[in-house]
JSON list of C-alpha atoms in Angstrom, two decimals:
[
{"chain": "H", "resi": 1, "resn": "MET", "atom": "CA", "xyz": [-38.52, -28.64, 61.45]},
{"chain": "H", "resi": 2, "resn": "ALA", "atom": "CA", "xyz": [-37.28, -32.20, 60.61]},
{"chain": "H", "resi": 3, "resn": "ALA", "atom": "CA", "xyz": [-34.10, -30.55, 59.40]},
{"chain": "H", "resi": 4, "resn": "GLU", "atom": "CA", "xyz": [-33.61, -28.49, 62.64]},
{"chain": "H", "resi": 5, "resn": "TYR", "atom": "CA", "xyz": [-34.09, -31.63, 64.62]},
{"chain": "H", "resi": 6, "resn": "ALA", "atom": "CA", "xyz": [-31.68, -33.63, 62.38]},
{"chain": "H", "resi": 7, "resn": "LEU", "atom": "CA", "xyz": [-28.88, -31.01, 62.89]},
{"chain": "H", "resi": 8, "resn": "LYS", "atom": "CA", "xyz": [-29.23, -31.14, 66.60]},
{"chain": "H", "resi": 9, "resn": "GLN", "atom": "CA", "xyz": [-28.96, -34.89, 66.55]},
{"chain": "H", "resi": 10, "resn": "ILE", "atom": "CA", "xyz": [-25.89, -34.74, 64.42]},
{"chain": "H", "resi": 11, "resn": "GLU", "atom": "CA", "xyz": [-24.37, -32.01, 66.65]},
{"chain": "H", "resi": 12, "resn": "PHE", "atom": "CA", "xyz": [-24.98, -34.31, 69.69]},
{"chain": "H", "resi": 13, "resn": "TYR", "atom": "CA", "xyz": [-23.04, -37.08, 67.98]},
{"chain": "H", "resi": 14, "resn": "PHE", "atom": "CA", "xyz": [-20.07, -34.68, 67.68]},
{"chain": "H", "resi": 15, "resn": "SER", "atom": "CA", "xyz": [-20.45, -33.39, 71.27]},
{"chain": "H", "resi": 16, "resn": "VAL", "atom": "CA", "xyz": [-17.99, -34.21, 73.92]},
{"chain": "H", "resi": 17, "resn": "GLU", "atom": "CA", "xyz": [-20.45, -36.03, 76.05]},
{"chain": "H", "resi": 18, "resn": "ASN", "atom": "CA", "xyz": [-20.98, -38.55, 73.08]},
{"chain": "H", "resi": 19, "resn": "LEU", "atom": "CA", "xyz": [-17.59, -38.60, 71.64]},
{"chain": "H", "resi": 20, "resn": "CYS", "atom": "CA", "xyz": [-16.04, -39.70, 75.00]},
{"chain": "H", "resi": 21, "resn": "GLY", "atom": "CA", "xyz": [-17.97, -43.13, 74.53]},
{"chain": "H", "resi": 22, "resn": "ASP", "atom": "CA", "xyz": [-18.50, -43.39, 70.84]},
{"chain": "H", "resi": 23, "resn": "LEU", "atom": "CA", "xyz": [-15.71, -45.24, 69.39]},
{"chain": "H", "resi": 24, "resn": "PHE", "atom": "CA", "xyz": [-17.74, -46.20, 66.37]},
{"chain": "H", "resi": 25, "resn": "LEU", "atom": "CA", "xyz": [-17.98, -42.82, 65.28]},
{"chain": "H", "resi": 26, "resn": "ARG", "atom": "CA", "xyz": [-14.46, -41.90, 66.02]},
{"chain": "H", "resi": 27, "resn": "SER", "atom": "CA", "xyz": [-13.35, -44.90, 64.26]},
{"chain": "H", "resi": 28, "resn": "TYR", "atom": "CA", "xyz": [-14.68, -43.51, 60.88]},
{"chain": "H", "resi": 29, "resn": "MET", "atom": "CA", "xyz": [-12.92, -40.19, 61.40]},
{"chain": "H", "resi": 30, "resn": "ASP", "atom": "CA", "xyz": [-10.23, -39.80, 58.67]},
{"chain": "H", "resi": 31, "resn": "CYS", "atom": "CA", "xyz": [-6.88, -38.31, 59.33]},
{"chain": "H", "resi": 32, "resn": "GLU", "atom": "CA", "xyz": [-8.41, -34.60, 59.25]},
{"chain": "H", "resi": 33, "resn": "GLY", "atom": "CA", "xyz": [-11.20, -35.39, 61.27]},
{"chain": "H", "resi": 34, "resn": "PHE", "atom": "CA", "xyz": [-13.81, -35.69, 58.54]},
{"chain": "H", "resi": 35, "resn": "ILE", "atom": "CA", "xyz": [-16.50, -38.31, 58.11]},
{"chain": "H", "resi": 36, "resn": "PRO", "atom": "CA", "xyz": [-18.73, -38.76, 55.11]},
{"chain": "H", "resi": 37, "resn": "ILE", "atom": "CA", "xyz": [-22.24, -36.76, 55.78]},
{"chain": "H", "resi": 38, "resn": "ALA", "atom": "CA", "xyz": [-24.02, -39.44, 54.07]},
{"chain": "H", "resi": 39, "resn": "PHE", "atom": "CA", "xyz": [-22.91, -42.03, 56.66]},
{"chain": "H", "resi": 40, "resn": "VAL", "atom": "CA", "xyz": [-24.01, -39.99, 59.57]},
{"chain": "H", "resi": 41, "resn": "ALA", "atom": "CA", "xyz": [-27.30, -38.87, 57.72]},
{"chain": "H", "resi": 42, "resn": "ASN", "atom": "CA", "xyz": [-28.13, -42.82, 57.69]},
{"chain": "H", "resi": 43, "resn": "PHE", "atom": "CA", "xyz": [-27.84, -43.33, 61.37]},
{"chain": "H", "resi": 44, "resn": "PRO", "atom": "CA", "xyz": [-31.13, -44.45, 62.75]},
{"chain": "H", "resi": 45, "resn": "GLY", "atom": "CA", "xyz": [-31.42, -41.46, 65.08]},
{"chain": "H", "resi": 46, "resn": "VAL", "atom": "CA", "xyz": [-31.24, -38.92, 62.07]},
{"chain": "H", "resi": 47, "resn": "VAL", "atom": "CA", "xyz": [-33.18, -41.11, 59.59]},
{"chain": "H", "resi": 48, "resn": "MET", "atom": "CA", "xyz": [-36.32, -41.33, 61.97]},
{"chain": "H", "resi": 49, "resn": "LEU", "atom": "CA", "xyz": [-36.50, -37.39, 61.88]},
{"chain": "H", "resi": 50, "resn": "GLY", "atom": "CA", "xyz": [-37.46, -37.47, 58.12]},
{"chain": "H", "resi": 51, "resn": "ALA", "atom": "CA", "xyz": [-35.08, -34.76, 56.97]},
{"chain": "H", "resi": 52, "resn": "THR", "atom": "CA", "xyz": [-33.85, -34.91, 53.40]},
{"chain": "H", "resi": 53, "resn": "TYR", "atom": "CA", "xyz": [-30.22, -35.15, 52.65]},
{"chain": "H", "resi": 54, "resn": "ASP", "atom": "CA", "xyz": [-30.34, -31.77, 51.09]},
{"chain": "H", "resi": 55, "resn": "ASP", "atom": "CA", "xyz": [-31.80, -30.14, 54.40]},
{"chain": "H", "resi": 56, "resn": "ILE", "atom": "CA", "xyz": [-29.15, -31.90, 56.50]},
{"chain": "H", "resi": 57, "resn": "LEU", "atom": "CA", "xyz": [-26.33, -30.34, 54.12]},
{"chain": "H", "resi": 58, "resn": "GLU", "atom": "CA", "xyz": [-28.00, -26.92, 54.54]},
{"chain": "H", "resi": 59, "resn": "GLY", "atom": "CA", "xyz": [-28.08, -27.30, 58.43]},
{"chain": "H", "resi": 60, "resn": "ILE", "atom": "CA", "xyz": [-24.55, -28.32, 58.56]},
{"chain": "H", "resi": 61, "resn": "ARG", "atom": "CA", "xyz": [-23.43, -25.42, 56.41]},
{"chain": "H", "resi": 62, "resn": "SER", "atom": "CA", "xyz": [-25.25, -23.31, 59.24]},
{"chain": "H", "resi": 63, "resn": "SER", "atom": "CA", "xyz": [-23.84, -24.95, 62.11]},
{"chain": "H", "resi": 64, "resn": "GLU", "atom": "CA", "xyz": [-21.70, -23.06, 64.73]},
{"chain": "H", "resi": 65, "resn": "ILE", "atom": "CA", "xyz": [-19.82, -26.39, 65.80]},
{"chain": "H", "resi": 66, "resn": "LEU", "atom": "CA", "xyz": [-19.37, -28.29, 62.46]},
{"chain": "H", "resi": 67, "resn": "GLU", "atom": "CA", "xyz": [-17.75, -27.44, 59.29]},
{"chain": "H", "resi": 68, "resn": "MET", "atom": "CA", "xyz": [-18.19, -29.27, 55.80]},
{"chain": "H", "resi": 69, "resn": "ASP", "atom": "CA", "xyz": [-15.97, -29.95, 53.04]},
{"chain": "H", "resi": 70, "resn": "GLU", "atom": "CA", "xyz": [-18.49, -29.44, 50.25]},
{"chain": "H", "resi": 71, "resn": "ILE", "atom": "CA", "xyz": [-16.42, -31.00, 47.52]},
{"chain": "H", "resi": 72, "resn": "ASN", "atom": "CA", "xyz": [-16.10, -34.38, 49.42]},
{"chain": "H", "resi": 73, "resn": "GLU", "atom": "CA", "xyz": [-19.40, -34.07, 51.23]},
{"chain": "H", "resi": 74, "resn": "THR", "atom": "CA", "xyz": [-17.78, -34.71, 54.56]},
{"chain": "H", "resi": 75, "resn": "MET", "atom": "CA", "xyz": [-17.99, -33.00, 57.93]},
{"chain": "H", "resi": 76, "resn": "ARG", "atom": "CA", "xyz": [-15.99, -32.56, 61.16]},
{"chain": "H", "resi": 77, "resn": "LEU", "atom": "CA", "xyz": [-15.95, -30.36, 64.31]},
{"chain": "H", "resi": 78, "resn": "LYS", "atom": "CA", "xyz": [-14.88, -26.88, 63.63]},
{"chain": "H", "resi": 79, "resn": "ASN", "atom": "CA", "xyz": [-12.70, -26.85, 66.61]},
{"chain": "H", "resi": 80, "resn": "GLY", "atom": "CA", "xyz": [-10.82, -29.59, 68.45]},
{"chain": "H", "resi": 81, "resn": "TRP", "atom": "CA", "xyz": [-11.30, -32.29, 65.79]},
{"chain": "H", "resi": 82, "resn": "ASP", "atom": "CA", "xyz": [-7.76, -33.54, 66.38]},
{"chain": "H", "resi": 83, "resn": "LEU", "atom": "CA", "xyz": [-8.50, -34.47, 69.89]},
{"chain": "H", "resi": 84, "resn": "TRP", "atom": "CA", "xyz": [-10.88, -37.46, 68.74]},
{"chain": "H", "resi": 85, "resn": "LEU", "atom": "CA", "xyz": [-8.89, -39.13, 66.26]},
{"chain": "H", "resi": 86, "resn": "LEU", "atom": "CA", "xyz": [-7.93, -42.73, 67.01]},
{"chain": "H", "resi": 87, "resn": "PRO", "atom": "CA", "xyz": [-4.60, -44.49, 66.29]},
{"chain": "H", "resi": 88, "resn": "ASN", "atom": "CA", "xyz": [-4.54, -46.54, 63.23]},
{"chain": "H", "resi": 89, "resn": "SER", "atom": "CA", "xyz": [-2.40, -49.67, 62.20]},
{"chain": "H", "resi": 90, "resn": "SER", "atom": "CA", "xyz": [0.26, -47.69, 60.39]},
{"chain": "H", "resi": 91, "resn": "GLY", "atom": "CA", "xyz": [1.09, -45.59, 63.55]},
{"chain": "H", "resi": 92, "resn": "SER", "atom": "CA", "xyz": [-0.52, -42.26, 62.58]},
{"chain": "H", "resi": 93, "resn": "LEU", "atom": "CA", "xyz": [-4.24, -41.13, 63.46]},
{"chain": "H", "resi": 94, "resn": "GLY", "atom": "CA", "xyz": [-7.51, -41.59, 61.66]},
{"chain": "H", "resi": 95, "resn": "VAL", "atom": "CA", "xyz": [-8.38, -43.49, 58.50]},
{"chain": "H", "resi": 96, "resn": "PRO", "atom": "CA", "xyz": [-7.33, -42.48, 54.96]},
{"chain": "H", "resi": 97, "resn": "ARG", "atom": "CA", "xyz": [-8.75, -39.21, 53.80]},
{"chain": "H", "resi": 98, "resn": "TYR", "atom": "CA", "xyz": [-12.08, -39.44, 52.27]},
{"chain": "H", "resi": 99, "resn": "ILE", "atom": "CA", "xyz": [-11.99, -38.25, 48.75]},
{"chain": "H", "resi": 100, "resn": "LYS", "atom": "CA", "xyz": [-14.82, -38.48, 46.14]},
{"chain": "H", "resi": 101, "resn": "LEU", "atom": "CA", "xyz": [-13.83, -39.96, 42.96]},
{"chain": "H", "resi": 102, "resn": "GLU", "atom": "CA", "xyz": [-14.76, -36.75, 40.88]},
{"chain": "H", "resi": 103, "resn": "GLU", "atom": "CA", "xyz": [-12.27, -34.84, 42.79]},
{"chain": "H", "resi": 104, "resn": "ILE", "atom": "CA", "xyz": [-9.56, -37.43, 42.12]},
{"chain": "H", "resi": 105, "resn": "ASP", "atom": "CA", "xyz": [-10.54, -37.25, 38.50]},
{"chain": "H", "resi": 106, "resn": "GLU", "atom": "CA", "xyz": [-10.22, -33.42, 38.49]},
{"chain": "H", "resi": 107, "resn": "VAL", "atom": "CA", "xyz": [-6.79, -33.36, 40.10]},
{"chain": "H", "resi": 108, "resn": "GLY", "atom": "CA", "xyz": [-5.48, -36.02, 37.77]},
{"chain": "H", "resi": 109, "resn": "ILE", "atom": "CA", "xyz": [-4.57, -38.70, 40.28]},
{"chain": "H", "resi": 110, "resn": "SER", "atom": "CA", "xyz": [-4.22, -42.13, 38.95]},
{"chain": "H", "resi": 111, "resn": "GLU", "atom": "CA", "xyz": [-5.55, -45.16, 40.49]},
{"chain": "H", "resi": 112, "resn": "GLU", "atom": "CA", "xyz": [-2.10, -46.41, 40.98]},
{"chain": "H", "resi": 113, "resn": "ASN", "atom": "CA", "xyz": [-1.15, -43.30, 43.07]},
{"chain": "H", "resi": 114, "resn": "GLU", "atom": "CA", "xyz": [-1.42, -43.27, 46.89]},
{"chain": "H", "resi": 115, "resn": "ILE", "atom": "CA", "xyz": [-4.54, -40.78, 47.85]},
{"chain": "H", "resi": 116, "resn": "SER", "atom": "CA", "xyz": [-4.53, -41.48, 51.59]},
{"chain": "H", "resi": 117, "resn": "GLU", "atom": "CA", "xyz": [-2.00, -38.62, 52.50]},
{"chain": "H", "resi": 118, "resn": "CYS", "atom": "CA", "xyz": [-3.29, -36.15, 54.97]},
{"chain": "H", "resi": 119, "resn": "LYS", "atom": "CA", "xyz": [-2.30, -32.61, 55.19]},
{"chain": "H", "resi": 120, "resn": "TYR", "atom": "CA", "xyz": [-2.59, -33.21, 59.17]},
{"chain": "H", "resi": 121, "resn": "ASN", "atom": "CA", "xyz": [0.09, -35.19, 60.60]},
{"chain": "H", "resi": 122, "resn": "LYS", "atom": "CA", "xyz": [0.29, -35.06, 64.55]},
{"chain": "H", "resi": 123, "resn": "ALA", "atom": "CA", "xyz": [3.78, -35.73, 65.79]}
]
């Protein structure tokens, strides 16, 4: 039951009603609209519901409005995520892509290489 409530709370955070005024959440969206699940799972409104991290992951997998990047443990809206990206100081949208270090090691990207490039680039 706690997991269901936690998912509903997280889905509310990604609703039009909330995103219209939630510049804090939007400021953490990367250039592909993803936000770390652990970041949102630690919001007080989610923590107080008592769902485990694994339950939250399972809930996001079953969500009709959210999608998950399993490798990087990030999530975003399935549709319309690009509407909510905020401009950054380099003139593009969103923060650099969230990539777990294990993935970087697997694809052989060295620490010296730039890893912030996005597949999505709004012109």
